GROMACS .gro file of C-alpha atoms in nm:
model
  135
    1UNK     CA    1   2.910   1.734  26.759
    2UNK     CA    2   2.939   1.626  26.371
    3UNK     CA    3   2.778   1.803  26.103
    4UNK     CA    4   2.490   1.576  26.064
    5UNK     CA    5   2.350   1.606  26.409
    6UNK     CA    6   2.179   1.919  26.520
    7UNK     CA    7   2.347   2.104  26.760
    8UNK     CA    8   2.054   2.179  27.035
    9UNK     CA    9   1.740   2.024  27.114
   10UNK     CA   10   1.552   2.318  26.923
   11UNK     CA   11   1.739   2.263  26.628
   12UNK     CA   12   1.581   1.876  26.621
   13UNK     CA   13   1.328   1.709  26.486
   14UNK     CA   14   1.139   1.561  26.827
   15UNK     CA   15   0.860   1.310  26.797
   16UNK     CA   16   0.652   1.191  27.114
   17UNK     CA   17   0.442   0.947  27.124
   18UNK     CA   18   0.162   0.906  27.368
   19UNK     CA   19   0.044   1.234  27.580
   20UNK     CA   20  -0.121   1.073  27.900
   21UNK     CA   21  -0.160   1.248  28.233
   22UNK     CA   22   0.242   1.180  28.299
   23UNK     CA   23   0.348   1.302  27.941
   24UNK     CA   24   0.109   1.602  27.906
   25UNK     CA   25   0.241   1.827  28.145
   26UNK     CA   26   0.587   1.720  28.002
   27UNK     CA   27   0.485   1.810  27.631
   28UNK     CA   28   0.332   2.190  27.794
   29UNK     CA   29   0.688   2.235  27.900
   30UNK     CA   30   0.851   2.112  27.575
   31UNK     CA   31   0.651   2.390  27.407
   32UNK     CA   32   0.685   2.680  27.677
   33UNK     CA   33   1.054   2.629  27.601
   34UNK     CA   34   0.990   2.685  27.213
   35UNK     CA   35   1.056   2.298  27.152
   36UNK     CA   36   0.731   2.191  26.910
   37UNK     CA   37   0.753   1.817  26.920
   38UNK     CA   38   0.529   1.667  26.676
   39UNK     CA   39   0.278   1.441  26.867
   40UNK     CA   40   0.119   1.148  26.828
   41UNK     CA   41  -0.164   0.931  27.037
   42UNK     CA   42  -0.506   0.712  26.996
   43UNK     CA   43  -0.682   0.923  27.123
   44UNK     CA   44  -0.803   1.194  26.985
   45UNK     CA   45  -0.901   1.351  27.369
   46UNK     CA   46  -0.561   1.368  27.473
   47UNK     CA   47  -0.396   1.499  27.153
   48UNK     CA   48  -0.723   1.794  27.121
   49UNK     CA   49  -0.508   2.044  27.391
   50UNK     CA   50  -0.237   2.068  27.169
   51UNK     CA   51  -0.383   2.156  26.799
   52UNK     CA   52  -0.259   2.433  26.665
   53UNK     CA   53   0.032   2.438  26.900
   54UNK     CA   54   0.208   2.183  26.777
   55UNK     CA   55   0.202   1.921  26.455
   56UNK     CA   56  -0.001   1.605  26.527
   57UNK     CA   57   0.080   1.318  26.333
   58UNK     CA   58  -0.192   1.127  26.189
   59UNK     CA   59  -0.019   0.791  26.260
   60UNK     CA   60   0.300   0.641  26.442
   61UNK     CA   61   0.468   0.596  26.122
   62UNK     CA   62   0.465   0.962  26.008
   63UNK     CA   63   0.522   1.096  26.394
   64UNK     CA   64   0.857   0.898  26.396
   65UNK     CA   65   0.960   0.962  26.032
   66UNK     CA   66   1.295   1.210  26.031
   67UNK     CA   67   1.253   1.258  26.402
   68UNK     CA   68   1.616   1.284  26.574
   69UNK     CA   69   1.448   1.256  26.886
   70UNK     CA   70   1.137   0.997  26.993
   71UNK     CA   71   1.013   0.988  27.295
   72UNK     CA   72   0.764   0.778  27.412
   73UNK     CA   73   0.504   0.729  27.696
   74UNK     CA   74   0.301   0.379  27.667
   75UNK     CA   75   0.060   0.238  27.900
   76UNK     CA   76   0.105  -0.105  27.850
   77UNK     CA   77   0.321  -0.419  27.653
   78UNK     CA   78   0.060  -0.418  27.317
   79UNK     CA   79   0.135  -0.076  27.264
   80UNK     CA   80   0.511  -0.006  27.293
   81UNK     CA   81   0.532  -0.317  27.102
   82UNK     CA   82   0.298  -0.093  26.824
   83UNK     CA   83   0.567   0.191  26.871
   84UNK     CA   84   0.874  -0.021  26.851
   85UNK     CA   85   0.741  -0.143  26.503
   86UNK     CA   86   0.676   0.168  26.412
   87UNK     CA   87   1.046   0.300  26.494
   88UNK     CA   88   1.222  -0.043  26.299
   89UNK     CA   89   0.987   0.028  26.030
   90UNK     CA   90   1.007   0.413  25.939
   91UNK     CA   91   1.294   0.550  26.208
   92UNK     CA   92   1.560   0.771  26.108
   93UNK     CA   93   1.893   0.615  26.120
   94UNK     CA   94   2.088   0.751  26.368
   95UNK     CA   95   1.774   0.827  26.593
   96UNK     CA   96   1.775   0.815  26.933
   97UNK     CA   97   1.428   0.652  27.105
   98UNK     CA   98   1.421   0.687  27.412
   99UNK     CA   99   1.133   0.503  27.609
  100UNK     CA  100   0.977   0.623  27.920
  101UNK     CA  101   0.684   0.390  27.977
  102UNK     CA  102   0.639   0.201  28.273
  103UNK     CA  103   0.627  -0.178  28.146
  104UNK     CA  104   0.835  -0.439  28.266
  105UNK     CA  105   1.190  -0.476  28.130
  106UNK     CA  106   1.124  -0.761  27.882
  107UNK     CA  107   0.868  -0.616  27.705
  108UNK     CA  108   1.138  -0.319  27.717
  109UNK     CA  109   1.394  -0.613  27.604
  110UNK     CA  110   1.113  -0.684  27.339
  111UNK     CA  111   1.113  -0.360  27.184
  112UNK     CA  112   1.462  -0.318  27.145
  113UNK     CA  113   1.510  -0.614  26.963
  114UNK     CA  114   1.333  -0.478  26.671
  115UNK     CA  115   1.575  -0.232  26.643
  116UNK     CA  116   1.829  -0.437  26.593
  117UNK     CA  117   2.094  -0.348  26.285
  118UNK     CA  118   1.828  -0.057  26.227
  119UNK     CA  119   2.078   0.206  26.367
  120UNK     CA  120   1.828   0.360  26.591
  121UNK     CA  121   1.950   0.390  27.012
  122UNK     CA  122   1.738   0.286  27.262
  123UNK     CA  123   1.727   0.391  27.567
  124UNK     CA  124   1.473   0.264  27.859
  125UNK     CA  125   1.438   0.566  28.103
  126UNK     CA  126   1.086   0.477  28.286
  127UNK     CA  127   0.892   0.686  28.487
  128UNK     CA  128   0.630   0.667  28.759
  129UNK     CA  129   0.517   0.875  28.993
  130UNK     CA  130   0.176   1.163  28.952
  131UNK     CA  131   0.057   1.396  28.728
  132UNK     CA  132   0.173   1.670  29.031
  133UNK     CA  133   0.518   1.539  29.032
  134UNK     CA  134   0.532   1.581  28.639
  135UNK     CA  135   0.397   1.902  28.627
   0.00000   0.00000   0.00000
C-alpha cells in the first residue's frame, strides 16, 4: 500500500452517512470493532444512539471532509443525489464512496457523474434485505 493511504481500516478516516434500521446495526458493529466512523443523518432520532460514541457531523459537508472512507445508506433518489453533491463538493481526493442504498441504477449512474474528474471512486454495492439480517 503507498505511503499516503492508511494501512487498515482503523487507521482511516470513515464517514457514513445515513443510520436507518439497515445501517444502524452496521454502525454498532463498526464501533464494537474499535472503528469510530463519524456519522451523519437528518434526523436527529436516528443519530441520538450514537452520541458520545462516536463524532456526529453537523452536516454532509463536514461528515465527508478528509474521510478515506464514505459510506452511505439513502432511502431514496433526492437524497443520494444530496450526498453525491456533497462528496464532488468537499470529498477527499483519492476517497473511496462507496454507496449502499437501494435506488435504482440511474439515479446510482446520477450520482457518479458528479464525481467525475473529482478523483473520488465510486462504488454501488446495494443492499436489501431486514434489520435481522443486518444485525
Amino acid at each position: 500500500m503507498s505511503e499516503d493511504k492508511p494501512d487498515s481500516p482503523a487507521d482511516q478516516t470513515i464517514a457514513w452517512i445515513g443510520v436507518g434500521n439497515l445501517a444502524t446495526p452496521i454502525a454498532v458493529r463498526l464501533i464494537a470493532a474499535g472503528i469510530r466512523p463519524t456519522l451523519y443523518d437528518i434526523r436527529a432520532d436516528a443519530i441520538a444512539p450514537f452520541a458520545g460514541k462516536v463524532e456526529i457531523a453537523a452536516s454532509l459537508d463536514e461528515a465527508v471532509a478528509g474521510a478515506d472512507l464514505i459510506f452511505s445508506t439513502i432511502p431514496s433518489h433526492d437524497a443520494l443525489h444530496a450526498v453525491a453533491t456533497a462528496v464532488a463538493a468537499s470529498g477527499k481526493p483519492g476517497a473511496l464512496w462507496c454507496d449502499m442504498s437501494t435506488v435504482s441504477p440511474q439515479a446510482s449512474e446520477e450520482a457518479a457523474a458528479l464525481l467525475a474528474g473529482k478523483d473520488i471512486a465510486h462504488l454501488r454495492a446495494p443492499v436489501s434485505g431486514s434489520v435481522g439480517q443486518a444485525e
